[in-house]
Short mmCIF file of C-alpha atoms and ligand atoms in Angstrom, two decimals:
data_model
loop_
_atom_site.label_atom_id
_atom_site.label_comp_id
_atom_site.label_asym_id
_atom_site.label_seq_id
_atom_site.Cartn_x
_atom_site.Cartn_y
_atom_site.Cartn_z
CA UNK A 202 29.10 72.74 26.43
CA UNK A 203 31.44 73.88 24.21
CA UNK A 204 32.66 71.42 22.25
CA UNK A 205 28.36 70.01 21.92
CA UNK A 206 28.36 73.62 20.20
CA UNK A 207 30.37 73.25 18.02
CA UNK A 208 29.07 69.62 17.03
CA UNK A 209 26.03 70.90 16.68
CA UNK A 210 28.03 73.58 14.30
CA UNK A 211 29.09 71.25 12.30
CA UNK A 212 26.95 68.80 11.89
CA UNK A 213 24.42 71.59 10.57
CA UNK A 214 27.09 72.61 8.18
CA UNK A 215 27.66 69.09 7.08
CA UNK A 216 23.54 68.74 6.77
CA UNK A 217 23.51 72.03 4.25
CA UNK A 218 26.67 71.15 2.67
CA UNK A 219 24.94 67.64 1.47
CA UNK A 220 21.07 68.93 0.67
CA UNK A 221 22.86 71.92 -1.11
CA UNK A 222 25.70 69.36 -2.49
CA UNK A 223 24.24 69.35 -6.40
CA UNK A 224 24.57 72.99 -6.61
CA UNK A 225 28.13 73.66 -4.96
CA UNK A 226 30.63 75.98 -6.46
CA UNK A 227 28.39 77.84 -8.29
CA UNK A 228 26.52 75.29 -10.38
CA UNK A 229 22.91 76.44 -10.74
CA UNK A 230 20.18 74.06 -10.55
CA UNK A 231 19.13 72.15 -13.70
CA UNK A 232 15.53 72.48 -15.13
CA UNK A 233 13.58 69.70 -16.51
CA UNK A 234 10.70 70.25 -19.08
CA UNK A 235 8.45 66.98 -19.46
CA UNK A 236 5.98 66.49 -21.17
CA UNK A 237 3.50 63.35 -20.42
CA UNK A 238 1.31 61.63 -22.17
CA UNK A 239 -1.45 61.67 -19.68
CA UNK A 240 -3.16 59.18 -16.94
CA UNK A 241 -4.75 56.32 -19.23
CA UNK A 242 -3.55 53.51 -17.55
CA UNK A 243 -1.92 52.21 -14.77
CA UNK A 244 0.92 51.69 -16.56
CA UNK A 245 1.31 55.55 -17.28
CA UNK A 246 0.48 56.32 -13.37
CA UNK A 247 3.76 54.90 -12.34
CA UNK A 248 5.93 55.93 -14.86
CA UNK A 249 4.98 59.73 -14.09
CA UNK A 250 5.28 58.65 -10.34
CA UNK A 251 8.86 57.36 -11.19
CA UNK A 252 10.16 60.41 -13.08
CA UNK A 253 8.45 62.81 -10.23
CA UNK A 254 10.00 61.10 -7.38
CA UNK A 255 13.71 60.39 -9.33
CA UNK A 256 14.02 64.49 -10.15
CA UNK A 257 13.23 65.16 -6.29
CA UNK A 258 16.06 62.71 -5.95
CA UNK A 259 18.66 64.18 -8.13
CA UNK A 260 18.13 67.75 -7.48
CA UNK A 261 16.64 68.74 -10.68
CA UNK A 262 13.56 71.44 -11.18
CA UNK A 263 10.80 69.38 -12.96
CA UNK A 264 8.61 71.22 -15.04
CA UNK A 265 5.60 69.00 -15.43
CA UNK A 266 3.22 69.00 -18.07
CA UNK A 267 0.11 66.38 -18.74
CA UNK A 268 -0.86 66.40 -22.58
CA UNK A 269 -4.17 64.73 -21.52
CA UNK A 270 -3.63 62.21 -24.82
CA UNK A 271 -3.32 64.87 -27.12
CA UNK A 272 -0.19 66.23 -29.31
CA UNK A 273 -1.12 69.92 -29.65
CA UNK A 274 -0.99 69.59 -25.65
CA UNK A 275 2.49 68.19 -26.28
CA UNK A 276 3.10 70.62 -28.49
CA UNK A 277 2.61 73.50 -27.01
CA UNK A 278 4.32 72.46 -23.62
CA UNK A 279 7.44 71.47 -25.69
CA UNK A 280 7.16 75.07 -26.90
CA UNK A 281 6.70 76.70 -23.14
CA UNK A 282 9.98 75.19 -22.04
CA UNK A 283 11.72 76.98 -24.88
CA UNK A 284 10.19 80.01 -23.79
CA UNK A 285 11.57 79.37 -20.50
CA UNK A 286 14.18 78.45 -21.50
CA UNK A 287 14.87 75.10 -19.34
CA UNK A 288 18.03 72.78 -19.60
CA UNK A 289 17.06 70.03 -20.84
CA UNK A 290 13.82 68.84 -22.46
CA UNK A 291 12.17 64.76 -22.07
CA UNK A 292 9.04 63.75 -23.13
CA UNK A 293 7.13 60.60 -24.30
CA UNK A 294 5.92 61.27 -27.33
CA UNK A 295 1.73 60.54 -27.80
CA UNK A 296 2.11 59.31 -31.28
CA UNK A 297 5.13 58.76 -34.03
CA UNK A 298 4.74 61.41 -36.61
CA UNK A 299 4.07 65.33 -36.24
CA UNK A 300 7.16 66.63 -33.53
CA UNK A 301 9.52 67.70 -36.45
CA UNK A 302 9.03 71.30 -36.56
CA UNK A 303 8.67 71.75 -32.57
CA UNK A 304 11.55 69.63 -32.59
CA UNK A 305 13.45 71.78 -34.81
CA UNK A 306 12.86 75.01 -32.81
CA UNK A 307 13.84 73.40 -29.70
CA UNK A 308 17.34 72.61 -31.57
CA UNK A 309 17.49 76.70 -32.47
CA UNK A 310 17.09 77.01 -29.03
CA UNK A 311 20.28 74.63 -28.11
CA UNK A 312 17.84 73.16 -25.79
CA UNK A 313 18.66 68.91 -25.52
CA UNK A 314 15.60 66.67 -26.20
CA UNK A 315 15.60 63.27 -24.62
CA UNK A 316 13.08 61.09 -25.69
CA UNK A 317 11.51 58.28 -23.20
CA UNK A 318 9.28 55.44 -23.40
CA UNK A 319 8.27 56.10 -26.93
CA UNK A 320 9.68 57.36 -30.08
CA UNK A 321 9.11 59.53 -32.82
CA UNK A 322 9.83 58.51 -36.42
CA UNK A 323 12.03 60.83 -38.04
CA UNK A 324 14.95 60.80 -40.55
CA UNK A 325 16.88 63.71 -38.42
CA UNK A 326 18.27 61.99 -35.14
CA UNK A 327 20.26 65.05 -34.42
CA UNK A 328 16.94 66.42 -33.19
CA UNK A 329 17.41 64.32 -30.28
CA UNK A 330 19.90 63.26 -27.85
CA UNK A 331 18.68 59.89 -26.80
CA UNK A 332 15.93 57.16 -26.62
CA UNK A 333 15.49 55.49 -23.57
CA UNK A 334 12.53 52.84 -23.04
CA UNK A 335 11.23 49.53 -23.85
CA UNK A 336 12.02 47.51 -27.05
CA UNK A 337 7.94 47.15 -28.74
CA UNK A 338 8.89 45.15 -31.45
CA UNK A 339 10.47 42.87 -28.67
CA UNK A 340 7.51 42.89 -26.78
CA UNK A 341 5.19 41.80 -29.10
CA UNK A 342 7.46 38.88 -30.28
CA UNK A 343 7.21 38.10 -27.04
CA UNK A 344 3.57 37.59 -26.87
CA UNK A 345 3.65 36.18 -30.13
CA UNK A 346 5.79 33.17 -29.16
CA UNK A 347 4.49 32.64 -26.05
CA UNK A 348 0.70 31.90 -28.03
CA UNK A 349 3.13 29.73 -30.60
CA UNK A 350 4.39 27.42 -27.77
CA UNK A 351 0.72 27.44 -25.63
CA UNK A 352 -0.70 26.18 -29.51
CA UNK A 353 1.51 23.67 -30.23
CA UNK A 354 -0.51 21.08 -29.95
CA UNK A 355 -3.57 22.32 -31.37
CA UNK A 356 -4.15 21.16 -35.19
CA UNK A 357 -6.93 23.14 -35.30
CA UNK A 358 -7.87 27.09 -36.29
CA UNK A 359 -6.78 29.63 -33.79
CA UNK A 360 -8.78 32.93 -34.04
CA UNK A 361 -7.34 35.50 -32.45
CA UNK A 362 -9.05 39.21 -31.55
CA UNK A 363 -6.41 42.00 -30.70
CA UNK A 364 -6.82 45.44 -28.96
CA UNK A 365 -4.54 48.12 -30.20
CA UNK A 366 -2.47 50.85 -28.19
CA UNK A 367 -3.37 54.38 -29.35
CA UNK A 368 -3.31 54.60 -33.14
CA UNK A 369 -0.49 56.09 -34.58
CA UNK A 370 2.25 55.22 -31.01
CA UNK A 371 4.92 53.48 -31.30
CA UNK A 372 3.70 50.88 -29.01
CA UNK A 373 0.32 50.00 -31.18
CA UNK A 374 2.77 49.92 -34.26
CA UNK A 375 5.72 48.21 -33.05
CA UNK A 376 3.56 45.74 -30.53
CA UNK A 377 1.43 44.56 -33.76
CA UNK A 378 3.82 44.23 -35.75
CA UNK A 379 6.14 41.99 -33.58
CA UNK A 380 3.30 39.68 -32.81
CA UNK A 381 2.17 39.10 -36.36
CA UNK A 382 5.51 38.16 -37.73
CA UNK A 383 5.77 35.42 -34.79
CA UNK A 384 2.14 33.91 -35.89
CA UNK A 385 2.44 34.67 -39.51
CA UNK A 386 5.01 31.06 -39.50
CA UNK A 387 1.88 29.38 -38.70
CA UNK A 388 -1.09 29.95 -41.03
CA UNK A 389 -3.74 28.41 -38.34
CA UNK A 390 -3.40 31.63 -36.25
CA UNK A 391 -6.21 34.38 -37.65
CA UNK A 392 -6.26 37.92 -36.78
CA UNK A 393 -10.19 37.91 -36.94
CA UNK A 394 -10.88 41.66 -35.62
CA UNK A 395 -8.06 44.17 -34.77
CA UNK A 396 -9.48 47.63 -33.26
CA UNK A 397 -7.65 50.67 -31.41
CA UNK A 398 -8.90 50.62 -27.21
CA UNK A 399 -6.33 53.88 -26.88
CA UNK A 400 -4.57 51.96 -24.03
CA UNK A 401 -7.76 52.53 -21.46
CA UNK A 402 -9.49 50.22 -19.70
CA UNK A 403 -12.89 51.72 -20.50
CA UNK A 404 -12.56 51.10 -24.19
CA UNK A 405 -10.84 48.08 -24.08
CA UNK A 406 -14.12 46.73 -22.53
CA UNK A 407 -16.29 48.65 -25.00
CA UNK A 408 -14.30 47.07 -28.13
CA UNK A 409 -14.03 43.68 -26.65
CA UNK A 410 -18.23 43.25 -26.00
CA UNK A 411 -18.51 44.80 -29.77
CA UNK A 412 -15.84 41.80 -31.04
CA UNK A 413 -17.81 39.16 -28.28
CA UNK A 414 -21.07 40.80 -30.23
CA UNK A 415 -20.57 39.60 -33.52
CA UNK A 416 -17.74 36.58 -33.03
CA UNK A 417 -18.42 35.05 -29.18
CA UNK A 418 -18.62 31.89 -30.60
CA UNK A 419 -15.21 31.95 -33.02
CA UNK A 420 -12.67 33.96 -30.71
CA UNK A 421 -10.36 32.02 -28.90
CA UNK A 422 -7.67 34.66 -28.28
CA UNK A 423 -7.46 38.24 -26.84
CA UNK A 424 -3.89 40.01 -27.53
CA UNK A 425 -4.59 43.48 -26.00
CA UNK A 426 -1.47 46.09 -26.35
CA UNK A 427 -1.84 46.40 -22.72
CA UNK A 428 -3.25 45.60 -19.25
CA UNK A 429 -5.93 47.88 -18.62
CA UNK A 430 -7.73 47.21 -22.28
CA UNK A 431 -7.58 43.47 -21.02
CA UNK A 432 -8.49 44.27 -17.32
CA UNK A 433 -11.64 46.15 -19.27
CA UNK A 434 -12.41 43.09 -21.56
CA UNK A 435 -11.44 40.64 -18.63
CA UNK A 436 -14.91 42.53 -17.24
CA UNK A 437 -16.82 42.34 -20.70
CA UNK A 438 -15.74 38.49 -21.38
CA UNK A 439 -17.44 37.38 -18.11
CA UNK A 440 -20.75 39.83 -18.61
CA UNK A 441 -20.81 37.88 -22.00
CA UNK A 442 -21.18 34.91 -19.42
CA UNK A 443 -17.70 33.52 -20.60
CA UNK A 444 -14.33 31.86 -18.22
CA UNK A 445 -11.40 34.29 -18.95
CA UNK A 446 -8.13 33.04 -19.77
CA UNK A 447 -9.98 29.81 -20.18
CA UNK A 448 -12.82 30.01 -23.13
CA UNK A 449 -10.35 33.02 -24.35
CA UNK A 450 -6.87 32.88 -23.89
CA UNK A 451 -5.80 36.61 -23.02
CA UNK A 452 -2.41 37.75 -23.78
CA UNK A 453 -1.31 41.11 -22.80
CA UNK A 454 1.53 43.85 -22.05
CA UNK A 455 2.69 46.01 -19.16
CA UNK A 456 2.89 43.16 -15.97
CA UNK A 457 1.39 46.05 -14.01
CA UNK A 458 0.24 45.02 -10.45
CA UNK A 459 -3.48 44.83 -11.68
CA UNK A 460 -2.61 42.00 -14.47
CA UNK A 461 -0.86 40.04 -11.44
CA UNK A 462 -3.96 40.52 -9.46
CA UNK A 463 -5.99 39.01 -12.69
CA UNK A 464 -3.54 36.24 -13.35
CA UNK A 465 -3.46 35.43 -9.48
CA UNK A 466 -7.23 35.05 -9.73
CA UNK A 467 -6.97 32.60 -12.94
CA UNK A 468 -7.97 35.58 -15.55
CA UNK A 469 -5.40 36.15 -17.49
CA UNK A 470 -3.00 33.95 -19.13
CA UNK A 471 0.17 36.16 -19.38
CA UNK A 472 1.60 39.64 -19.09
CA UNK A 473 4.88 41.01 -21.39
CA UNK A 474 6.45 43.29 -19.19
CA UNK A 475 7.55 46.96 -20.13
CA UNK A 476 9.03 49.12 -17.53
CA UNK A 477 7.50 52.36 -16.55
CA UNK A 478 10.33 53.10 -14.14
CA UNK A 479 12.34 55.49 -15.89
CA UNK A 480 12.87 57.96 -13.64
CA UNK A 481 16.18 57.02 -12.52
CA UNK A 482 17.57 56.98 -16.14
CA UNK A 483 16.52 59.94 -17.11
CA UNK A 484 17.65 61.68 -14.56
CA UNK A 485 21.09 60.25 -14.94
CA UNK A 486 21.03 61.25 -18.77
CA UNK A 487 19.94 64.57 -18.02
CA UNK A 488 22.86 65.37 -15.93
CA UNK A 489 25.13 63.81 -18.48
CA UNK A 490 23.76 66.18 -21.29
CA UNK A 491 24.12 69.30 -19.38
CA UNK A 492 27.74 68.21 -18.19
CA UNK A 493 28.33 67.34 -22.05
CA UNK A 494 28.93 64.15 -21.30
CA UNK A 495 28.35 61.65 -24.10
CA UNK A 496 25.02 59.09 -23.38
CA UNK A 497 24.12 56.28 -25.75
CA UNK A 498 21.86 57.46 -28.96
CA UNK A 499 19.26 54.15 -27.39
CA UNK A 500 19.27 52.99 -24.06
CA UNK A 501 17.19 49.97 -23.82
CA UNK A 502 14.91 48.60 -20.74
CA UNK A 503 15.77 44.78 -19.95
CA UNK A 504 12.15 42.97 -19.35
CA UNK A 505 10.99 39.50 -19.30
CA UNK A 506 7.57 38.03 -19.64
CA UNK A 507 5.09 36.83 -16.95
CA UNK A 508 2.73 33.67 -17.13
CA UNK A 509 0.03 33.32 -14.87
CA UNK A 510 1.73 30.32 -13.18
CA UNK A 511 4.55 32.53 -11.50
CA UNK A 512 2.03 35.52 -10.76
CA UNK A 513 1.80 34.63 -6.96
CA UNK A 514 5.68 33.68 -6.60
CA UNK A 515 6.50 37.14 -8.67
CA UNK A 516 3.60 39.48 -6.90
CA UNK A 517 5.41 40.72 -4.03
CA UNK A 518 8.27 41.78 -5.99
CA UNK A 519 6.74 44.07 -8.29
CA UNK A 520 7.44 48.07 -7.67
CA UNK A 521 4.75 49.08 -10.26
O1 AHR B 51 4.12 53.61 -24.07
C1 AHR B 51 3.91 52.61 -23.14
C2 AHR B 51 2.47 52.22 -23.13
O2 AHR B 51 1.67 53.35 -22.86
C3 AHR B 51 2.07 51.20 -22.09
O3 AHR B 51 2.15 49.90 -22.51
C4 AHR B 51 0.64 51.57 -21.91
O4 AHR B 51 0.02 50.92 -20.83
C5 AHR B 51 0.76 53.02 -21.82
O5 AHR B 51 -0.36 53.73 -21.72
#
């Protein structure tokens, strides 16, 4: 009876000692301010899901804050973790351009700013700690050489129609800009219509039947800055009584679980993968910065790129 007791004794104390583990000898718990971009795509969904479940993980208080899209949303959450004063702040920024002042006043504050997925374009890096996320440029190399090799063979024009990300995000810059300098080598490949689809499916549908409106016949490409905008003109291309990934070639970036589903079901020809799964990292740099620890000014994701071919063989390892 006893000695159950005192089992029981201790292996309660051992149970407290490792939930309460983080915050022994006095170390208080660390708060996390981050701000999101929103929900517009799938993409997005995961990536919050990540950094959610990876602070419940490490111990850390997670302030969460949804910008719905917008920067003053941003903005003004950036500016209620000053007030309160949290540890650390992350967020993803919506667009490049704007942050500098509310990044300077969060550098008054001696409050650490850790930037993820996307980055702002400033000559002052001392306004934040780190970078962590995808390479864009990268990405949309990617996609560009993949169309170079597919076209190899074909002497003729190749008219291509391309979604952008959100205008003014890293993402829609970097992503276009990577893909054009791959085609530019060739001068058969056109950009014939370029418009923004703000990374949702529901306008990536709406843009594509306005390009299918006016150039059905010519368009023989689709490079869409991510998934959902081609999952929504997947949708529009067949209402418009065309074969996806067949009469139009569709190239696009994420690998999300939804673009394996379309590739799986012959609709899409290829998905660039960028990883939402963050979490983890940031969580990790976060500590690091409050221990004053030094982390790496950019901390890139590794990623490869998915053709339809290997969808089925790939599917049932994807986490996102
Ligand atoms: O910043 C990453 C991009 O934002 C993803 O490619 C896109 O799907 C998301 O909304």
């Amino acid at each position: 009876m006893q000695s159950n007791r005192r089992t029981a004794i201790q292996g309660a104390a051992a149970l407290t000692l490792a939930v309460t583990m983080p915050l022994a000898f006095g170390q208080k718990k660390i708060t996390l301010g981050f701000s999101q971009i929103g929900a517009e795509s799938e993409w997005r969904t995961a990536n919050t899901e990540s950094v959610k479940s990876a602070a419940k993980e490490a111990g850390i208080d997670l302030k969460f804050a949804d910008a719905q899209q917008k920067q003053e949303n941003q903005i003004k959450a950036i500016r209620s973790f000053i007030a309160q004063k949290v540890d650390v702040i992350a967020f993803s920024p919506v667009v490049e351009t704007g942050f500098e002042t509310v990044l300077k006043e969060a550098k008054a504050a001696k409050i650490p700013v850790i930037l993820t997925d996307r980055a702002v374009s400033t000559k002052d890096d001392s306004l934040y700690v780190t970078f962590m996320g995808s390479d864009f440029l990268e990405e949309g190399r990617k996609a560009g050489r993949w169309l170079v090799e597919k076209m190899k063979d074909n002497k003729g024009e190749v008219n291509i129609v391309e979604l952008q990300g959100t205008v003014g995000s890293a993402p829609a810059i970097d992503r276009k800009k990577g893909f054009e300098e791959v085609i530019k080598a060739d001068p058969k490949f056109k950009i014939l219509r370029s418009q923004t689809g703000d990374f949702t499916r529901a306008k990536g549908k709406e843009v594509m039947q306005a390009f299918l409106k006016s150039d059905a016949k010519k368009i023989n490409v689709l490079y869409a800055h991510n998934d959902d905008m081609a999952i929504g003109a997947i949708q529009a291309i067949e209402e418009a009584g065309l074969k996806p990934a067949k009469d139009i070639i569709i190239i696009s970036i994420d690998a999300v679980k939804g673009a394996f589903e379309a590739m799986m079901q012959g609709k899409l020809n290829v998905s660039v993968e960028c990883s939402p799964l963050l979490g983890p990292q940031l969580m990790k740099a976060v500590k690091e910065v409050v221990a004053g620890k030094p982390v790496p000014k950019r901390i890139v994701t590794e990623e490869g790129i998915f053709p339809m071919e290997v969808a089925a063989k790939e599917f049932p390892k994807r986490k996102y």
